[in-house]
mmCIF file of C-alpha atoms in Angstrom:
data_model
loop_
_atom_site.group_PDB
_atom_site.id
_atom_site.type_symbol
_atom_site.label_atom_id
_atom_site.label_comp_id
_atom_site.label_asym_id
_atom_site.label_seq_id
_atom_site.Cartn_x
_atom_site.Cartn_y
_atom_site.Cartn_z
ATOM 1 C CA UNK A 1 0.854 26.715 33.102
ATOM 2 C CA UNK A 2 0.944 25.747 29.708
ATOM 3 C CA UNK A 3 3.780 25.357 27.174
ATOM 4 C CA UNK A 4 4.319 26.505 23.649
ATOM 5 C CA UNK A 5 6.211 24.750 21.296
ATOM 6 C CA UNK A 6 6.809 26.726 18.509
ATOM 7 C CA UNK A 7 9.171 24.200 16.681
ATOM 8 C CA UNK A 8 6.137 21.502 16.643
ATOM 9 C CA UNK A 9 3.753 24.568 16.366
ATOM 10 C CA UNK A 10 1.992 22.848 19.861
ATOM 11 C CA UNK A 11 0.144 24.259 22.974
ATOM 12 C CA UNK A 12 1.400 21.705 25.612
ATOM 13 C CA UNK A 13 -1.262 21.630 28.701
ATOM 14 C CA UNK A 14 -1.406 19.503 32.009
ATOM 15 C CA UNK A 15 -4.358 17.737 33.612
ATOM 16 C CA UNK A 16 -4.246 16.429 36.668
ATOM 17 C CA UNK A 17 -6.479 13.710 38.180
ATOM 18 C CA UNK A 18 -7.097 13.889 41.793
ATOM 19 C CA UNK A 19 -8.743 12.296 44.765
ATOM 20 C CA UNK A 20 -8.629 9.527 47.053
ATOM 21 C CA UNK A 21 -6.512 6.373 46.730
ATOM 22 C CA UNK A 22 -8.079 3.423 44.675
ATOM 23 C CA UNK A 23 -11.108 6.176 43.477
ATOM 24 C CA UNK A 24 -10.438 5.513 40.334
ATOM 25 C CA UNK A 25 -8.038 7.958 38.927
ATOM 26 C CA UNK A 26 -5.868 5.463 37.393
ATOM 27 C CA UNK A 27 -8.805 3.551 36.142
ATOM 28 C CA UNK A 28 -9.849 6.714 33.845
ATOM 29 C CA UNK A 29 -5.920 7.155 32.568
ATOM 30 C CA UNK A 30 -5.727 3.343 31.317
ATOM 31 C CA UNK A 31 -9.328 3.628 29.936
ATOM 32 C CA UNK A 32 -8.041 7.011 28.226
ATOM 33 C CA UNK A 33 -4.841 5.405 26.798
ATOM 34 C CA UNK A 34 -6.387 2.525 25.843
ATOM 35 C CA UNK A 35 -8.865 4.427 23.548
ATOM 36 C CA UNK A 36 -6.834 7.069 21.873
ATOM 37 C CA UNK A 37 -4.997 6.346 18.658
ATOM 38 C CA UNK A 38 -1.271 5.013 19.319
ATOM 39 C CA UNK A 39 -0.368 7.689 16.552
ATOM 40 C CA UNK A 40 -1.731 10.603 18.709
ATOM 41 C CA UNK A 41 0.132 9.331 22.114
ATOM 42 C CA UNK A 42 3.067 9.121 24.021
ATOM 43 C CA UNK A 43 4.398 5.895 26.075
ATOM 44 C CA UNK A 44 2.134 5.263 29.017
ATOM 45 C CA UNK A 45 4.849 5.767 32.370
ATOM 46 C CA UNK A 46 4.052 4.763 35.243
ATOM 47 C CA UNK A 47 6.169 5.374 38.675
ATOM 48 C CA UNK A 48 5.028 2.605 41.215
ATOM 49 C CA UNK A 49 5.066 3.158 44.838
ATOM 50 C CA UNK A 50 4.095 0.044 47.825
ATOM 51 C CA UNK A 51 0.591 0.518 47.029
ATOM 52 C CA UNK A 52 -0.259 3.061 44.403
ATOM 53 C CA UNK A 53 1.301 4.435 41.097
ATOM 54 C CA UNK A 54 1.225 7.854 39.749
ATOM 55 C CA UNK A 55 0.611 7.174 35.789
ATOM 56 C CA UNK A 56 1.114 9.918 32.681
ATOM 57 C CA UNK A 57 1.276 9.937 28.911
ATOM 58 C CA UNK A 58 0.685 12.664 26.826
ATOM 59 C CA UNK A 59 -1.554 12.790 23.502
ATOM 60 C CA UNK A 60 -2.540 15.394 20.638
ATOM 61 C CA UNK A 61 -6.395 15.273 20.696
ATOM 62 C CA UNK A 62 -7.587 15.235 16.809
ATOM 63 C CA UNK A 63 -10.957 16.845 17.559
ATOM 64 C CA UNK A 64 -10.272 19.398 19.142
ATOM 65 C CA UNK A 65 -9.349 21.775 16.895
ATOM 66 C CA UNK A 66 -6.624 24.593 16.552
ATOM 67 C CA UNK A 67 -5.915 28.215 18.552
ATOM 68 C CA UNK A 68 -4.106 30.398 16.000
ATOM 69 C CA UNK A 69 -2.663 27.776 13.935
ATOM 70 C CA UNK A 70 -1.327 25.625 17.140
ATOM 71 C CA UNK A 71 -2.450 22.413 18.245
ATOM 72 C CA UNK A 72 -2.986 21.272 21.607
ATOM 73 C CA UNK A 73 -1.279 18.203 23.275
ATOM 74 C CA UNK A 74 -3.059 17.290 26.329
ATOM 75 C CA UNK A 75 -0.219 15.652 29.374
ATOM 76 C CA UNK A 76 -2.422 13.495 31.760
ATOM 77 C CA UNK A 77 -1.293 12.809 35.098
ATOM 78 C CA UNK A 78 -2.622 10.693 38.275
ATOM 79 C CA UNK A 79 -1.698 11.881 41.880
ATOM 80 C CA UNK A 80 -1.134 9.529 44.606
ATOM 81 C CA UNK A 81 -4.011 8.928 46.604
ATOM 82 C CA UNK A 82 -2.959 8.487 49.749
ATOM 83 C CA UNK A 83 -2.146 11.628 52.341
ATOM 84 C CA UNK A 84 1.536 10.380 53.391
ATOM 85 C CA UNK A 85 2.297 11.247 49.343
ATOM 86 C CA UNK A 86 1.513 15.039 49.993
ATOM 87 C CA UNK A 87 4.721 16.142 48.250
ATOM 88 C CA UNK A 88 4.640 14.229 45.311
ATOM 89 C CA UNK A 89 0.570 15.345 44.785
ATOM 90 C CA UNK A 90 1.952 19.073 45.698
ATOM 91 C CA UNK A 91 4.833 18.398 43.115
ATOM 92 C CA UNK A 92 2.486 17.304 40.193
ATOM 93 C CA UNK A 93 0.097 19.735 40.250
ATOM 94 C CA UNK A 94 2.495 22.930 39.865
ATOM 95 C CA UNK A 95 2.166 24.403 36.184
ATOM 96 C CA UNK A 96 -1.503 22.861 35.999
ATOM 97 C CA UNK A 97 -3.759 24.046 33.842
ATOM 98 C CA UNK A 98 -6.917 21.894 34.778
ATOM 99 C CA UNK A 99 -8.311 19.682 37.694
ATOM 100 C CA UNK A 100 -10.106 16.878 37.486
ATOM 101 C CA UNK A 101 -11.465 15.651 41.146
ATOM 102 C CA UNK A 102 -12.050 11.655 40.930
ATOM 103 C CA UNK A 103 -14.393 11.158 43.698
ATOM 104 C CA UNK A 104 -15.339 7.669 45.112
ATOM 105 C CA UNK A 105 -19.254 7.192 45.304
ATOM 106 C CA UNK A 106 -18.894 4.925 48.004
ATOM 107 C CA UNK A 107 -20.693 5.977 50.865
ATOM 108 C CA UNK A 108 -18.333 4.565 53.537
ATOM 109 C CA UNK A 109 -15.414 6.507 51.533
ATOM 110 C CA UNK A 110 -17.404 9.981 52.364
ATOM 111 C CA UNK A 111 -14.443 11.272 54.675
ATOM 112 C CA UNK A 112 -11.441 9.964 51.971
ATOM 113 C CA UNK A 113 -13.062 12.691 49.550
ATOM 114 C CA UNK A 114 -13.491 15.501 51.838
ATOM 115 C CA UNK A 115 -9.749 15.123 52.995
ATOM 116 C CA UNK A 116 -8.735 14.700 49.317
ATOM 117 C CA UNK A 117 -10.919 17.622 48.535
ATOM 118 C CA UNK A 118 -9.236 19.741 51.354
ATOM 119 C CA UNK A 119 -6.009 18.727 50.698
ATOM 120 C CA UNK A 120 -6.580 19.571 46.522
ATOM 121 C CA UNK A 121 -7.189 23.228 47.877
ATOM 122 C CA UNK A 122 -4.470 23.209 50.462
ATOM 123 C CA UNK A 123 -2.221 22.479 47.856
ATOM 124 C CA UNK A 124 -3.090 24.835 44.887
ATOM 125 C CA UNK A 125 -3.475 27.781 47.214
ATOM 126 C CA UNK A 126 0.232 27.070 48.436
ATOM 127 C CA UNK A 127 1.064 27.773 44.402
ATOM 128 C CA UNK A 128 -1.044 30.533 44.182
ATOM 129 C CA UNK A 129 -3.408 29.001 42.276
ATOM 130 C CA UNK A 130 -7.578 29.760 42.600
ATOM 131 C CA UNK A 131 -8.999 26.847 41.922
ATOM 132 C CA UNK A 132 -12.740 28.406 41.643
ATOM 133 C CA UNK A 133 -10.798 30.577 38.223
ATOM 134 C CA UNK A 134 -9.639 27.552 36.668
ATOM 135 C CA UNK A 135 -10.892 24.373 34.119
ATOM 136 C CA UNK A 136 -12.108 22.151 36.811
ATOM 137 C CA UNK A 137 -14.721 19.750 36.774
ATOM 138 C CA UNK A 138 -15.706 16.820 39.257
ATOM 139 C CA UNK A 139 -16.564 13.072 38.911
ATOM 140 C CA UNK A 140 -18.753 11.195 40.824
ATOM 141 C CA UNK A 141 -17.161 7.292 40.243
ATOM 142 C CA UNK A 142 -18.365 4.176 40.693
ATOM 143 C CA UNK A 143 -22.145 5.064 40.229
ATOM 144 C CA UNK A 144 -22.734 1.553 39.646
ATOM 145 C CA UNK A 145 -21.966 -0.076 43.303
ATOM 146 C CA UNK A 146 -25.270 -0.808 45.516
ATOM 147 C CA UNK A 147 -23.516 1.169 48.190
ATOM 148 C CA UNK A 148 -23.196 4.604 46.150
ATOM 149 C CA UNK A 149 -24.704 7.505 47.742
ATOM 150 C CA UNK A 150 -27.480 9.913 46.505
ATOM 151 C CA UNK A 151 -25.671 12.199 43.893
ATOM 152 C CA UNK A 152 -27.298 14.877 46.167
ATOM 153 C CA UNK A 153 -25.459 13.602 49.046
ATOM 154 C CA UNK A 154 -22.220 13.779 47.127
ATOM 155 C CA UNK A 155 -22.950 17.400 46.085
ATOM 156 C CA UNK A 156 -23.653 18.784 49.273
ATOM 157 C CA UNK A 157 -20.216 17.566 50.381
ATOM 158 C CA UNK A 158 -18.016 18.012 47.602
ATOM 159 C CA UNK A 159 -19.547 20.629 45.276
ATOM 160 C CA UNK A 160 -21.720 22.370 47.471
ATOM 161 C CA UNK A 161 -20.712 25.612 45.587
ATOM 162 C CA UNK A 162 -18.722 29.032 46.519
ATOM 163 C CA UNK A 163 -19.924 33.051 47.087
ATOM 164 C CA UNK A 164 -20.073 34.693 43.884
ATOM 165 C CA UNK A 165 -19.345 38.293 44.975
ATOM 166 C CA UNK A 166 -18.832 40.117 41.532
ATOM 167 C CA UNK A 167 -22.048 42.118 41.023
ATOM 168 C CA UNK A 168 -21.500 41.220 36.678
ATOM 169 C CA UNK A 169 -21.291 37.975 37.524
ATOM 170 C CA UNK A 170 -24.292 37.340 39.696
ATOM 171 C CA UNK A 171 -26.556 35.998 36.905
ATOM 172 C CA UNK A 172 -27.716 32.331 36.241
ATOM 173 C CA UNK A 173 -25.028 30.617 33.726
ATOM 174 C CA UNK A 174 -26.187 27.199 32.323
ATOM 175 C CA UNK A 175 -24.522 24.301 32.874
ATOM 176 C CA UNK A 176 -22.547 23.769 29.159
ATOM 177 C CA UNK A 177 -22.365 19.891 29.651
ATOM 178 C CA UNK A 178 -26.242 19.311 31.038
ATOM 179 C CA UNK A 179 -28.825 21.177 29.514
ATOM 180 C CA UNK A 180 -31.384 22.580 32.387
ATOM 181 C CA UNK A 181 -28.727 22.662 34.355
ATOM 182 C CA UNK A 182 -27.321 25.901 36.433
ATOM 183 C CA UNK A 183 -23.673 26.556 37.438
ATOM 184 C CA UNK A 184 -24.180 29.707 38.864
ATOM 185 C CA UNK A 185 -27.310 30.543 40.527
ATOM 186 C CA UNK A 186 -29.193 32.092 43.350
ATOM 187 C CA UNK A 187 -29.960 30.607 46.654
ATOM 188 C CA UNK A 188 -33.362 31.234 48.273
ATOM 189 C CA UNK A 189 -31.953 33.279 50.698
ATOM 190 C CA UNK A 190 -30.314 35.749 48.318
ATOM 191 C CA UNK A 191 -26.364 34.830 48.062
ATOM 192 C CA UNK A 192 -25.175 33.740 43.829
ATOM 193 C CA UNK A 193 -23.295 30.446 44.294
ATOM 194 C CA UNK A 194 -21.138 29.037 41.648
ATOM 195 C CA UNK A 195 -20.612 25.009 41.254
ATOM 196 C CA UNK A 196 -18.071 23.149 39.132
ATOM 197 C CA UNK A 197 -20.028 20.827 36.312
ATOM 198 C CA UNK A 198 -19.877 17.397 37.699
ATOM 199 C CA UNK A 199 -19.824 13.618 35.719
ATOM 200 C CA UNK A 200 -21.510 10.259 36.968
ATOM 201 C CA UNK A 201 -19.079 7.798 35.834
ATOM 202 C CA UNK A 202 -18.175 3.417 35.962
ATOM 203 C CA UNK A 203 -14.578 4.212 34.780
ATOM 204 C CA UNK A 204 -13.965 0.305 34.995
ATOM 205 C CA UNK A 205 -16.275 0.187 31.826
ATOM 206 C CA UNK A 206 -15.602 3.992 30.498
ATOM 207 C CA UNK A 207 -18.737 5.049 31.321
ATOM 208 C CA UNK A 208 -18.167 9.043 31.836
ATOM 209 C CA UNK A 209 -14.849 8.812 31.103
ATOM 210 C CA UNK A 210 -14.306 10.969 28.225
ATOM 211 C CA UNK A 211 -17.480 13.101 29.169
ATOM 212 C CA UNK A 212 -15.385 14.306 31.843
ATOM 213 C CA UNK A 213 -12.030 14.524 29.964
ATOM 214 C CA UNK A 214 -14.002 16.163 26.815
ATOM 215 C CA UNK A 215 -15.386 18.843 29.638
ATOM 216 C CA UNK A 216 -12.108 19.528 31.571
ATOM 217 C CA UNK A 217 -10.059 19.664 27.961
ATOM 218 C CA UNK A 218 -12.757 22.119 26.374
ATOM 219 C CA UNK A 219 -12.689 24.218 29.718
ATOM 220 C CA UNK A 220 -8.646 24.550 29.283
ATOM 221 C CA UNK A 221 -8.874 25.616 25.330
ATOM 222 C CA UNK A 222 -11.120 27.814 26.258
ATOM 223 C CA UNK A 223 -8.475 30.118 28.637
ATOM 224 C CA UNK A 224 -6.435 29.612 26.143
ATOM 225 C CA UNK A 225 -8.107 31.231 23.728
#
């Protein structure tokens, strides 16, 4: 998880982007780099494979903030998007400290996300890790295309929510990033259900792009503190 540095007085923390290949998780990272001050980042590396590369850079967010006199550099990192690159996605994700799922709107790319989905669990359960009790938030890309599907469609299948069984923490909890908006609530049969705040995003213009990175980053800080 994450790193102190007490020589730079720095919180190091790792996001990783994930979903299917050609979603648009390297899309975000280039917008990301591209936007952020030169002084604040590290050298954009990227490790190319026959048709995908897993990109990262690192960068000290200015707006953020400090926890106890520390400042927090943010590491960004891309998985491979294809299945035959298990281990590598399995490799990068180990010390994580938040998730961000890049799903492809597309409604012909339906089954891509629910194996990238399933494999995103697979893989953080074989570290231990609960993914519903850490910073993770979901992004719905590509909202522009004609052949998007209904955001409903996409939460049904991807965020569809999981059994809160905590008695003190079956309550409603608003939605942080969308005012009106529930994260945990109660289904009309009875069962509390917790979702994961979700983006609408065009990464190839930036649309959503730092909504979502803003919202994962925020989520981190705050286990931190």
């Amino acid at each position: 998880m994450s790193m102190i540095n007490y020589a730079s007085r720095e919180i190091n923390c790792k996001i990783v982007f994930y979903g299917p290949g050609l979603g648009g998780k390297t899309t975000n990272l280039e917008y990301v780099y591209g936007k952020v001050s030169p002084n604040t980042r590290g050298k954009l590396i990227s490790l190319a494979t026959e048709t995908e590369r897993t990109l990262f850079f690192d960068f000290l967010p200015v707006d953020l903030g400090t926890i106890r006199g520390f400042r927090t550099r943010f590491h960004l990192y891309t998985v491979p998007g294809q299945v035959y690159y298990n281990a590598s996605r399995k490799l990068i994700l180990k010390g994580v400290d938040g998730v961000v799922f890049v799903a492809d709107s597309q409604v012909e790319r339906a089954e891509a996300n629910l194996e990238s989905m399933q494999n995103l669990y697979d893989n953080m359960a074989a570290y231990g890790y609960d993914l519903t009790r850490m910073p993770f938030v979901i992004q719905y890309n590509k909202r522009d295309l004609p052949n998007a599907a209904p955001l409903a469609e996409l939460q049904s299948m991807l965020n569809p929510g999981w059994e809160v069984t905590d008695p003190t923490r079956m309550r409603a909890v608003a939605d942080p990033f969308k005012p009106g908006e529930l994260l945990v609530s109660q289904l009309p049969t009875g069962e509390w259900v917790e979702r994961v705040p979700t983006f609408e995003a065009v990464a190839v213009t930036g649309d959503g792009v730092f909504d979502t990175l803003k919202a994962v980053s925020k989520l981190v800080l705050k286990t931190l503190a």
